[in-house]
Short mmCIF file of C-alpha atoms in Angstrom, two decimals:
data_model
loop_
_atom_site.label_atom_id
_atom_site.label_comp_id
_atom_site.label_asym_id
_atom_site.label_seq_id
_atom_site.Cartn_x
_atom_site.Cartn_y
_atom_site.Cartn_z
CA MET T 1 1.75 22.59 6.20
CA SER T 2 2.38 25.79 8.21
CA THR T 3 0.13 28.22 9.95
CA ASP T 4 3.42 30.79 9.94
CA ILE T 5 1.87 33.77 8.30
CA THR T 6 3.60 36.31 6.52
CA THR T 7 2.85 40.45 7.09
CA LEU T 8 3.10 42.53 3.80
CA ALA T 9 2.60 46.11 4.05
CA ALA T 10 0.77 47.72 1.36
CA GLN T 11 0.21 51.06 0.03
CA ALA T 12 -2.84 52.20 -1.68
CA ARG T 13 -2.77 52.71 -5.41
CA ASN T 14 -5.08 55.49 -6.91
CA GLU T 15 -3.39 55.37 -10.29
CA PHE T 16 -4.32 52.66 -12.84
CA GLY T 17 -3.50 51.59 -16.28
CA LYS T 18 -0.31 50.08 -17.69
CA GLY T 19 1.41 53.29 -17.46
CA ALA T 20 0.78 53.52 -13.89
CA SER T 21 1.69 49.72 -13.30
CA ARG T 22 4.72 50.22 -14.89
CA ARG T 23 5.95 53.05 -13.08
CA LEU T 24 5.20 50.89 -9.77
CA ARG T 25 7.25 47.83 -11.20
CA VAL T 26 10.43 50.35 -12.04
CA ALA T 27 10.03 51.39 -7.93
CA GLY T 28 10.22 47.65 -7.14
CA ARG T 29 6.33 47.26 -6.07
CA VAL T 30 3.65 45.02 -7.60
CA PRO T 31 0.26 45.81 -8.28
CA ALA T 32 -2.25 43.94 -6.37
CA VAL T 33 -5.90 43.78 -6.26
CA ILE T 34 -7.78 42.27 -2.63
CA TYR T 35 -11.13 40.91 -3.84
CA ALA T 36 -13.75 40.22 -0.81
CA SER T 37 -17.41 39.28 -0.83
CA HIS T 38 -19.76 42.42 -0.65
CA GLN T 39 -17.23 44.86 -1.11
CA GLU T 40 -15.65 46.64 -3.55
CA PRO T 41 -11.93 45.34 -4.56
CA ILE T 42 -9.19 47.05 -2.87
CA HIS T 43 -6.24 48.21 -5.06
CA VAL T 44 -2.87 48.31 -3.46
CA SER T 45 0.84 47.80 -4.03
CA LEU T 46 3.30 45.63 -2.54
CA ASP T 47 7.05 45.60 -2.09
CA ARG T 48 8.25 42.90 -4.84
CA LEU T 49 10.93 41.52 -2.60
CA GLU T 50 8.82 40.85 0.18
CA LEU T 51 6.11 39.37 -2.08
CA THR T 52 8.57 37.01 -3.62
CA ALA T 53 10.05 35.67 -0.67
CA ALA T 54 6.93 35.01 0.72
CA VAL T 55 5.60 33.06 -2.30
CA ARG T 56 8.57 31.02 -2.55
CA LYS T 57 8.59 30.42 1.50
CA HIS T 58 4.96 29.52 1.48
CA GLY T 59 4.23 28.50 -2.24
CA SER T 60 1.05 29.61 -4.39
CA ASN T 61 -1.32 28.84 -1.71
CA ALA T 62 0.42 31.07 0.77
CA LEU T 63 -1.79 32.77 3.44
CA LEU T 64 -0.68 36.18 3.85
CA SER T 65 -1.68 39.25 6.15
CA VAL T 66 -1.75 42.28 4.33
CA ASP T 67 -1.61 45.68 5.90
CA ALA T 68 -3.13 48.03 3.75
CA GLU T 69 -2.65 51.37 5.85
CA GLY T 70 -3.54 50.00 9.21
CA GLU T 71 -6.25 47.84 8.12
CA ASP T 72 -5.21 44.37 8.14
CA HIS T 73 -6.76 41.49 5.52
CA LEU T 74 -6.05 37.91 5.94
CA VAL T 75 -5.84 36.93 2.12
CA LEU T 76 -4.97 33.92 0.44
CA ILE T 77 -3.26 34.01 -3.48
CA LYS T 78 -6.11 34.20 -6.30
CA ALA T 79 -3.79 34.53 -9.40
CA ILE T 80 -0.40 35.62 -10.29
CA ASP T 81 0.96 36.90 -13.36
CA GLN T 82 4.32 36.65 -14.10
CA ASN T 83 6.75 38.28 -16.68
CA VAL T 84 7.25 35.77 -19.30
CA LEU T 85 10.98 36.50 -19.53
CA THR T 86 12.18 37.37 -15.91
CA LEU T 87 9.56 35.35 -14.17
CA GLU T 88 9.32 38.18 -11.72
CA ILE T 89 5.95 38.78 -10.50
CA ASP T 90 4.10 41.66 -12.43
CA HIS T 91 0.69 41.35 -10.88
CA ILE T 92 -1.17 39.47 -8.06
CA ASP T 93 -4.90 38.90 -7.46
CA LEU T 94 -5.58 38.17 -3.62
CA LEU T 95 -8.76 36.84 -2.00
CA ALA T 96 -9.98 38.16 1.39
CA VAL T 97 -10.95 35.11 3.85
CA ASN T 98 -11.27 34.75 7.69
CA ARG T 99 -9.71 32.33 9.82
CA ASN T 100 -12.98 30.02 10.20
CA GLU T 101 -13.17 29.78 6.37
CA THR T 102 -13.01 26.64 4.24
CA VAL T 103 -11.90 26.73 0.88
CA ASP T 104 -11.15 24.65 -2.37
CA VAL T 105 -7.61 24.45 -3.33
CA ASP T 106 -5.29 23.06 -5.91
CA VAL T 107 -2.33 21.38 -3.94
CA HIS T 108 0.92 20.43 -6.01
CA VAL T 109 1.55 16.77 -5.87
CA ILE T 110 5.23 15.23 -5.22
CA VAL T 111 6.35 12.02 -5.58
CA SER T 112 8.61 10.04 -3.32
CA GLY T 113 10.21 6.55 -2.90
CA GLU T 114 10.92 4.13 -5.87
CA PRO T 115 8.80 1.76 -8.09
CA ALA T 116 9.94 -2.06 -8.17
CA PRO T 117 13.06 -2.74 -10.36
CA GLY T 118 12.30 -1.91 -13.94
CA VAL T 119 9.09 -0.08 -13.58
CA GLU T 120 9.25 3.52 -14.78
CA TYR T 121 6.38 5.84 -14.01
CA ILE T 122 4.27 8.97 -15.55
CA GLN T 123 2.98 11.70 -13.45
CA ASP T 124 -0.49 12.55 -15.09
CA ALA T 125 -1.71 14.80 -12.62
CA ASP T 126 0.77 17.48 -10.93
CA THR T 127 -2.15 19.01 -8.45
CA ILE T 128 -5.27 17.86 -6.93
CA THR T 129 -8.20 19.82 -5.50
CA ILE T 130 -9.03 19.39 -2.03
CA GLU T 131 -10.94 21.18 0.99
CA ALA T 132 -9.35 22.80 3.55
CA ASN T 133 -9.65 25.23 6.25
CA VAL T 134 -7.76 28.43 5.18
CA LEU T 135 -4.87 27.71 8.04
CA ASN T 136 -4.60 24.09 7.65
CA ILE T 137 -3.78 24.06 3.40
CA PRO T 138 -0.61 21.95 2.69
CA GLU T 139 1.81 23.34 0.78
CA GLU T 140 2.20 19.92 -1.28
CA LEU T 141 0.87 16.49 -1.10
CA THR T 142 3.11 13.03 -1.78
CA ALA T 143 2.45 10.16 -4.25
CA VAL T 144 4.44 7.02 -2.84
CA LEU T 145 5.80 4.90 -5.35
CA ASP T 146 7.67 2.32 -3.31
CA GLY T 147 7.08 -1.32 -4.79
CA LYS T 148 4.57 -0.13 -7.37
CA GLU T 149 4.74 -2.62 -10.42
CA ILE T 150 3.98 -2.38 -14.04
CA GLY T 151 0.04 -1.73 -14.47
CA ASP T 152 -0.38 -0.20 -11.09
CA GLN T 153 -1.69 3.18 -10.62
CA ILE T 154 -2.14 5.88 -7.83
CA LEU T 155 -5.49 7.84 -7.94
CA ALA T 156 -6.26 10.83 -6.14
CA SER T 157 -8.32 8.75 -3.77
CA ASP T 158 -4.87 7.07 -2.87
CA ILE T 159 -3.26 10.56 -1.84
CA ALA T 160 -2.81 10.69 2.02
CA LEU T 161 -4.32 14.00 2.93
CA PRO T 162 -3.87 15.99 6.04
CA GLU T 163 -6.50 15.52 8.99
CA GLY T 164 -9.56 17.91 8.15
CA THR T 165 -9.09 17.98 4.62
CA THR T 166 -11.12 16.19 1.81
CA LEU T 167 -11.07 15.24 -1.52
CA VAL T 168 -12.78 17.60 -4.43
CA SER T 169 -11.16 16.01 -7.52
CA ASP T 170 -12.71 13.33 -8.77
CA ALA T 171 -11.55 10.36 -6.90
CA ASP T 172 -10.68 8.47 -9.89
CA LEU T 173 -8.22 10.99 -11.22
CA LEU T 174 -5.30 9.50 -12.52
CA VAL T 175 -2.20 10.85 -10.95
CA VAL T 176 0.68 8.35 -11.40
CA ASN T 177 0.97 5.55 -13.98
CA PHE T 178 3.41 2.94 -13.95
CA ILE T 179 4.51 1.20 -17.16
CA ALA T 180 7.45 -0.83 -18.60
CA PRO T 181 10.28 0.99 -19.74
CA GLU T 182 10.37 2.26 -23.28
CA ASN T 183 13.17 0.18 -24.64
CA ASN T 184 11.66 -3.00 -23.04
CA ALA T 185 8.38 -2.47 -24.78
CA ALA T 186 9.96 -1.86 -27.99
CA GLU T 187 11.52 -5.40 -27.64
CA ALA T 188 8.83 -6.98 -26.46
CA ASP T 189 6.78 -5.58 -29.62
CA ALA T 190 9.53 -6.90 -31.84
CA ALA T 191 9.78 -10.23 -30.15
CA ALA T 192 5.72 -10.57 -30.67
CA ALA T 193 6.20 -9.44 -34.42
CA SER T 194 8.75 -11.81 -34.82
CA ALA T 195 6.94 -14.66 -33.43
CA THR T 196 3.63 -13.97 -35.81
CA GLU T 197 6.18 -13.46 -38.84
CA ALA T 198 7.83 -17.11 -38.46
CA PRO T 199 4.60 -19.49 -38.98
CA ALA T 200 3.86 -17.33 -41.96
CA GLU T 201 7.31 -17.76 -43.42
CA GLU T 202 7.06 -21.49 -42.81
CA ALA T 203 3.81 -21.76 -44.60
CA ALA T 204 5.07 -19.80 -47.43
CA ALA T 205 8.10 -22.13 -47.80
CA GLU T 206 5.75 -25.25 -47.69
CA SER T 207 3.53 -24.12 -50.45
CA ALA T 208 6.63 -23.24 -52.53
CA GLU T 209 7.79 -27.06 -52.14
#
């Protein structure tokens, strides 16, 4: 979690449409819209390299300061459109906030540690939703796997949250599930099938006699 706020210089945008957006991208800029309550959206453009660096540094929940021709806007990333081939940012929507505001955000969940020997895991949820002050949004949350056994689960309520944040996702949301290795499970199924077949074969042999 970081309260380091990157400032980006914005230029006003007066032309719209695909052609205008294409010209901005060719010039190395990204079309952007700042949304705020009780006022019209603000259309600007941002330097692509500066914006990309800020997103890489702070993540998709980056808190940014956008200087739109002398007027500062504290913003969170609302949505990012990326080029499907180059993955460059084609367009970004920003949400204006204030420093005392609390918001609901989806935060990426990473895993750390190792489960017990012979145990595999499946991560069922990549993000969980929390409520946090805009200055207290974690870049990621951690699911700790250490010592987990087959049949164990990590739920959203098991994830440690930073002080001052609360869980919004369902407390019973499955985040990580711990299972037997696939080859072991197959061997167990085969053994069970064999054990079931043996009495049947013996009964058939006895009736034949």
